[in-house]
Amino acid sequence: MALGTTAIYWRRIAVLVFFTGTLLQLRAEPVGGTPVDVKSQEQSDSSNRTTYVVTGTVVDSVQGEGIRGALVQLSGDSQDVTLTDAGGQFRFEGLASNVVIVTAKKPGFFTEQDMLRHVMLVAGQNRNQPAPVAKAVTSPVIIKLVAEAIILGRVLGYRNEPIESLPVVVSIFGMFDGRKTSVQIANAVTDENGRFRISGLIPQNYYVAAGPGPAQVVRESGGAAKGYEGYPVVFYPAASDRDGAVPVSVGAGTRTEVDFSIAPQPFFRISGSVHGYGAGQQAYIQFAGTTTLAFAGLAPCDPATGAFTSNWIPGGSYILRVGVSGPSEFPMSASQYLTVDTNISDLRIQVQPAITIPINVRVETTRDSSSDGQDSVMVTLMPKGPQGGVESDALIGRLAARTGALWRVEAGAYLAKLATAAPWYVQSAMYGTQDILRDDLVIGLGGSRPVKIVVRDDGAVLNGTTTSDGHPSRSSVLIVPEQSPSQLRMIVTNQEGAFQVGGLAPGTYHVIAFDNADDLEYRNPAAITDYLMKAHTILLNASQTARVSLELVKRGN
């Protein structure tokens, strides 16, 4: 992500912060009575109309103290709003409906549902939350809000002088389909005293980075320009990349100080030319850091010669991406991995038409009851290697019903993920001589060959239950095929710990249940090796229905 781009996290997760509330489905308290089930007692006003009262308190989840000025809203058949008093208490009178939904919100606080949505976002899950359940409750109702966390600090540079206008970024490591990815949450810019402040943070662990700063000329004693230097990206406390960073843990309502001391370093410039595009088109270049947040923005090439010169950038590893705009039958692009530790000149980049990979699907039917139109396969390419280090991952997919294609694919290595609808499964998938069910898909320049896929309808079905200490328990279940581990699946059971998975290819599977897999990098073989030693192993035959019982592995929160 570009450091200059404001990354307001709450735009990424709908209206999370101040525009959703804790949902409570409840039965109202009859006017003037001790809290009881409304079906047993009712009270009428002067017009002989039954009315109800709802009272309660909005409290800080950590301190337990009432929150003044919180907006409490009723929805449903009865609609009303009010603000809490100095003690955090609220009261609604004259309600016509006996079942209502109560929400509470206040700037600087999160609801419990906000917290749950955030956890699911970090885990890369799109799980539906349980709907509120109507039940008889007693007043007062307690609604808990979580106070925001704040990260603030100061950035000092050469001779401990404050660095002004330096970007500071707060990010998290989350999981998307079992892969670790970095998500930028918020950013700020230091003031004239080198200070910054970032608020509106949900309590958890964050990675904080400062930089890069603009390059400045360095002169020799005689006044001649010696070179350029500036402030590079530094991850807290003093790491050059996120692998060496230490997460900053923040709690509800806390103010956490994070200070940086950054030494200036040499900055470098890359120049060269882009070739291979036609008249009327415009080429442009973009540098993105592979292990840092360094970003040099977009720079157009000379329309006549294709020449380019980058901004001054700190040393490090980058991907140079070249795009071409303007009329073209096929999109054209190029990318090159660079290690920058000196000025680079005369770099020659040749753009190529984006690669299109045809997909041919052969269907093998073994039963008359197979559903027509379900013999399709979703193909998704997940970038690997240096190109996968770019902040925004590229996922390329196309539904292929007997024929289809993958469009605008760059040369490089990919993990191919293939998915079908039960009872169908992918029996084989070949790209030339590459078996992409088992190995990475490697795409080179200069044309492509079709991916040939065979699907069959005699997939196995696996039913199961998961327990914790002998009791049924909701869990996440990882199913790893021994013959093609890259085609693993992660599913979530129901509340009773039951699950069913169809469309499994015949073969041996390793199955393991986790109490919490939100932060498990399960597509990284090294991350699950130890867990697989505890897995249940089962052999599935074609069209077989099998059952397993799993005791979940406790990883904790």
PDB file of N, CA and C in Angstrom, residues 269-316:
ATOM      1  N   ARG A 269      18.753   6.039  -7.005  1.00  0.00           N
ATOM      2  CA  ARG A 269      17.835   6.322  -8.112  1.00  0.00           C
ATOM      3  C   ARG A 269      18.052   5.299  -9.214  1.00  0.00           C
ATOM      4  N   ILE A 270      16.949   4.872  -9.825  1.00  0.00           N
ATOM      5  CA  ILE A 270      16.987   3.897 -10.916  1.00  0.00           C
ATOM      6  C   ILE A 270      16.494   4.583 -12.180  1.00  0.00           C
ATOM      7  N   SER A 271      17.248   4.403 -13.262  1.00  0.00           N
ATOM      8  CA  SER A 271      16.854   4.970 -14.549  1.00  0.00           C
ATOM      9  C   SER A 271      17.001   3.914 -15.630  1.00  0.00           C
ATOM     10  N   GLY A 272      16.269   4.100 -16.702  1.00  0.00           N
ATOM     11  CA  GLY A 272      16.317   3.136 -17.802  1.00  0.00           C
ATOM     12  C   GLY A 272      15.273   3.473 -18.835  1.00  0.00           C
ATOM     13  N   SER A 273      14.797   2.456 -19.529  1.00  0.00           N
ATOM     14  CA  SER A 273      13.813   2.683 -20.590  1.00  0.00           C
ATOM     15  C   SER A 273      12.914   1.470 -20.736  1.00  0.00           C
ATOM     16  N   VAL A 274      11.693   1.733 -21.185  1.00  0.00           N
ATOM     17  CA  VAL A 274      10.687   0.690 -21.403  1.00  0.00           C
ATOM     18  C   VAL A 274      10.463   0.558 -22.900  1.00  0.00           C
ATOM     19  N   HIS A 275      10.383  -0.690 -23.349  1.00  0.00           N
ATOM     20  CA  HIS A 275      10.234  -0.969 -24.789  1.00  0.00           C
ATOM     21  C   HIS A 275       9.125  -2.006 -25.002  1.00  0.00           C
ATOM     22  N   GLY A 276       8.620  -2.027 -26.243  1.00  0.00           N
ATOM     23  CA  GLY A 276       7.663  -3.061 -26.621  1.00  0.00           C
ATOM     24  C   GLY A 276       6.237  -2.603 -26.736  1.00  0.00           C
ATOM     25  N   TYR A 277       5.954  -1.332 -26.484  1.00  0.00           N
ATOM     26  CA  TYR A 277       4.578  -0.841 -26.628  1.00  0.00           C
ATOM     27  C   TYR A 277       4.498   0.069 -27.845  1.00  0.00           C
ATOM     28  N   GLY A 278       3.268   0.363 -28.271  1.00  0.00           N
ATOM     29  CA  GLY A 278       3.082   1.039 -29.550  1.00  0.00           C
ATOM     30  C   GLY A 278       2.812   2.524 -29.446  1.00  0.00           C
ATOM     31  N   ALA A 279       2.656   3.133 -30.614  1.00  0.00           N
ATOM     32  CA  ALA A 279       2.359   4.561 -30.695  1.00  0.00           C
ATOM     33  C   ALA A 279       0.984   4.826 -30.074  1.00  0.00           C
ATOM     34  N   GLY A 280       0.881   5.978 -29.427  1.00  0.00           N
ATOM     35  CA  GLY A 280      -0.378   6.335 -28.787  1.00  0.00           C
ATOM     36  C   GLY A 280      -0.549   5.739 -27.403  1.00  0.00           C
ATOM     37  N   GLN A 281       0.426   4.957 -26.945  1.00  0.00           N
ATOM     38  CA  GLN A 281       0.341   4.358 -25.623  1.00  0.00           C
ATOM     39  C   GLN A 281       1.328   5.052 -24.673  1.00  0.00           C
ATOM     40  N   GLN A 282       1.039   4.945 -23.392  1.00  0.00           N
ATOM     41  CA  GLN A 282       1.862   5.563 -22.368  1.00  0.00           C
ATOM     42  C   GLN A 282       2.302   4.507 -21.366  1.00  0.00           C
ATOM     43  N   ALA A 283       3.616   4.402 -21.159  1.00  0.00           N
ATOM     44  CA  ALA A 283       4.150   3.480 -20.157  1.00  0.00           C
ATOM     45  C   ALA A 283       4.432   4.244 -18.868  1.00  0.00           C
ATOM     46  N   TYR A 284       4.300   3.555 -17.742  1.00  0.00           N
ATOM     47  CA  TYR A 284       4.607   4.145 -16.450  1.00  0.00           C
ATOM     48  C   TYR A 284       5.237   3.075 -15.563  1.00  0.00           C
ATOM     49  N   ILE A 285       6.007   3.523 -14.580  1.00  0.00           N
ATOM     50  CA  ILE A 285       6.694   2.593 -13.690  1.00  0.00           C
ATOM     51  C   ILE A 285       6.202   2.797 -12.253  1.00  0.00           C
ATOM     52  N   GLN A 286       6.364   1.751 -11.448  1.00  0.00           N
ATOM     53  CA  GLN A 286       5.992   1.800 -10.035  1.00  0.00           C
ATOM     54  C   GLN A 286       6.914   0.878  -9.262  1.00  0.00           C
ATOM     55  N   PHE A 287       7.470   1.385  -8.167  1.00  0.00           N
ATOM     56  CA  PHE A 287       8.307   0.571  -7.287  1.00  0.00           C
ATOM     57  C   PHE A 287       7.511   0.257  -6.021  1.00  0.00           C
ATOM     58  N   ALA A 288       7.547  -0.988  -5.605  1.00  0.00           N
ATOM     59  CA  ALA A 288       6.906  -1.385  -4.357  1.00  0.00           C
ATOM     60  C   ALA A 288       7.874  -2.258  -3.586  1.00  0.00           C
ATOM     61  N   GLY A 289       7.997  -2.004  -2.271  1.00  0.00           N
ATOM     62  CA  GLY A 289       8.895  -2.804  -1.448  1.00  0.00           C
ATOM     63  C   GLY A 289       8.356  -4.205  -1.218  1.00  0.00           C
ATOM     64  N   THR A 290       9.227  -5.184  -1.188  1.00  0.00           N
ATOM     65  CA  THR A 290       8.804  -6.570  -0.962  1.00  0.00           C
ATOM     66  C   THR A 290       8.810  -6.919   0.515  1.00  0.00           C
ATOM     67  N   THR A 291       9.696  -6.317   1.306  1.00  0.00           N
ATOM     68  CA  THR A 291       9.753  -6.626   2.739  1.00  0.00           C
ATOM     69  C   THR A 291       9.595  -5.376   3.592  1.00  0.00           C
ATOM     70  N   THR A 292       9.466  -4.211   2.965  1.00  0.00           N
ATOM     71  CA  THR A 292       9.276  -2.967   3.708  1.00  0.00           C
ATOM     72  C   THR A 292       8.046  -2.268   3.168  1.00  0.00           C
ATOM     73  N   LEU A 293       7.766  -1.106   3.729  1.00  0.00           N
ATOM     74  CA  LEU A 293       6.652  -0.304   3.244  1.00  0.00           C
ATOM     75  C   LEU A 293       7.093   0.723   2.224  1.00  0.00           C
ATOM     76  N   ALA A 294       8.354   0.653   1.806  1.00  0.00           N
ATOM     77  CA  ALA A 294       8.872   1.658   0.875  1.00  0.00           C
ATOM     78  C   ALA A 294       8.072   1.651  -0.420  1.00  0.00           C
ATOM     79  N   PHE A 295       7.733   2.830  -0.894  1.00  0.00           N
ATOM     80  CA  PHE A 295       6.884   2.963  -2.067  1.00  0.00           C
ATOM     81  C   PHE A 295       7.260   4.250  -2.771  1.00  0.00           C
ATOM     82  N   ALA A 296       7.609   4.145  -4.028  1.00  0.00           N
ATOM     83  CA  ALA A 296       8.085   5.324  -4.747  1.00  0.00           C
ATOM     84  C   ALA A 296       7.035   5.933  -5.657  1.00  0.00           C
ATOM     85  N   GLY A 297       5.812   5.409  -5.616  1.00  0.00           N
ATOM     86  CA  GLY A 297       4.744   5.999  -6.399  1.00  0.00           C
ATOM     87  C   GLY A 297       4.843   5.684  -7.879  1.00  0.00           C
ATOM     88  N   LEU A 298       3.974   6.318  -8.656  1.00  0.00           N
ATOM     89  CA  LEU A 298       3.929   6.133 -10.104  1.00  0.00           C
ATOM     90  C   LEU A 298       4.755   7.214 -10.790  1.00  0.00           C
ATOM     91  N   ALA A 299       5.435   6.836 -11.864  1.00  0.00           N
ATOM     92  CA  ALA A 299       6.213   7.800 -12.645  1.00  0.00           C
ATOM     93  C   ALA A 299       6.020   7.476 -14.117  1.00  0.00           C
ATOM     94  N   PRO A 300       5.580   8.451 -14.920  1.00  0.00           N
ATOM     95  CA  PRO A 300       5.401   8.193 -16.346  1.00  0.00           C
ATOM     96  C   PRO A 300       6.734   8.128 -17.085  1.00  0.00           C
ATOM     97  N   CYS A 301       6.757   7.338 -18.124  1.00  0.00           N
ATOM     98  CA  CYS A 301       7.929   7.267 -18.992  1.00  0.00           C
ATOM     99  C   CYS A 301       7.811   8.311 -20.100  1.00  0.00           C
ATOM    100  N   ASP A 302       8.926   8.653 -20.695  1.00  0.00           N
ATOM    101  CA  ASP A 302       8.917   9.590 -21.812  1.00  0.00           C
ATOM    102  C   ASP A 302       8.107   8.984 -22.961  1.00  0.00           C
ATOM    103  N   PRO A 303       7.083   9.669 -23.450  1.00  0.00           N
ATOM    104  CA  PRO A 303       6.235   9.078 -24.500  1.00  0.00           C
ATOM    105  C   PRO A 303       6.994   8.699 -25.763  1.00  0.00           C
ATOM    106  N   ALA A 304       8.053   9.452 -26.088  1.00  0.00           N
ATOM    107  CA  ALA A 304       8.773   9.202 -27.337  1.00  0.00           C
ATOM    108  C   ALA A 304       9.816   8.102 -27.199  1.00  0.00           C
ATOM    109  N   THR A 305      10.533   8.090 -26.076  1.00  0.00           N
ATOM    110  CA  THR A 305      11.669   7.169 -25.943  1.00  0.00           C
ATOM    111  C   THR A 305      11.445   6.063 -24.912  1.00  0.00           C
ATOM    112  N   GLY A 306      10.439   6.219 -24.042  1.00  0.00           N
ATOM    113  CA  GLY A 306      10.225   5.238 -22.985  1.00  0.00           C
ATOM    114  C   GLY A 306      11.173   5.385 -21.821  1.00  0.00           C
ATOM    115  N   ALA A 307      11.980   6.448 -21.807  1.00  0.00           N
ATOM    116  CA  ALA A 307      12.950   6.634 -20.731  1.00  0.00           C
ATOM    117  C   ALA A 307      12.243   6.991 -19.422  1.00  0.00           C
ATOM    118  N   PHE A 308      12.831   6.548 -18.315  1.00  0.00           N
ATOM    119  CA  PHE A 308      12.271   6.865 -17.007  1.00  0.00           C
ATOM    120  C   PHE A 308      13.404   7.080 -16.005  1.00  0.00           C
ATOM    121  N   THR A 309      13.110   7.836 -14.982  1.00  0.00           N
ATOM    122  CA  THR A 309      14.009   8.019 -13.843  1.00  0.00           C
ATOM    123  C   THR A 309      13.150   8.001 -12.592  1.00  0.00           C
ATOM    124  N   SER A 310      13.486   7.152 -11.642  1.00  0.00           N
ATOM    125  CA  SER A 310      12.680   7.019 -10.430  1.00  0.00           C
ATOM    126  C   SER A 310      12.947   8.167  -9.469  1.00  0.00           C
ATOM    127  N   ASN A 311      12.105   8.253  -8.455  1.00  0.00           N
ATOM    128  CA  ASN A 311      12.414   9.119  -7.318  1.00  0.00           C
ATOM    129  C   ASN A 311      13.601   8.528  -6.556  1.00  0.00           C
ATOM    130  N   TRP A 312      14.149   9.307  -5.637  1.00  0.00           N
ATOM    131  CA  TRP A 312      15.184   8.789  -4.758  1.00  0.00           C
ATOM    132  C   TRP A 312      14.536   7.858  -3.739  1.00  0.00           C
ATOM    133  N   ILE A 313      15.043   6.640  -3.609  1.00  0.00           N
ATOM    134  CA  ILE A 313      14.439   5.649  -2.732  1.00  0.00           C
ATOM    135  C   ILE A 313      15.511   5.022  -1.841  1.00  0.00           C
ATOM    136  N   PRO A 314      15.134   4.571  -0.652  1.00  0.00           N
ATOM    137  CA  PRO A 314      16.117   3.908   0.219  1.00  0.00           C
ATOM    138  C   PRO A 314      16.503   2.546  -0.340  1.00  0.00           C
ATOM    139  N   GLY A 315      17.651   2.041   0.078  1.00  0.00           N
ATOM    140  CA  GLY A 315      18.069   0.720  -0.354  1.00  0.00           C
ATOM    141  C   GLY A 315      17.114  -0.354   0.144  1.00  0.00           C
ATOM    142  N   GLY A 316      17.077  -1.471  -0.575  1.00  0.00           N
ATOM    143  CA  GLY A 316      16.196  -2.566  -0.196  1.00  0.00           C
ATOM    144  C   GLY A 316      15.797  -3.384  -1.394  1.00  0.00           C
TER     145      GLY A 316
END
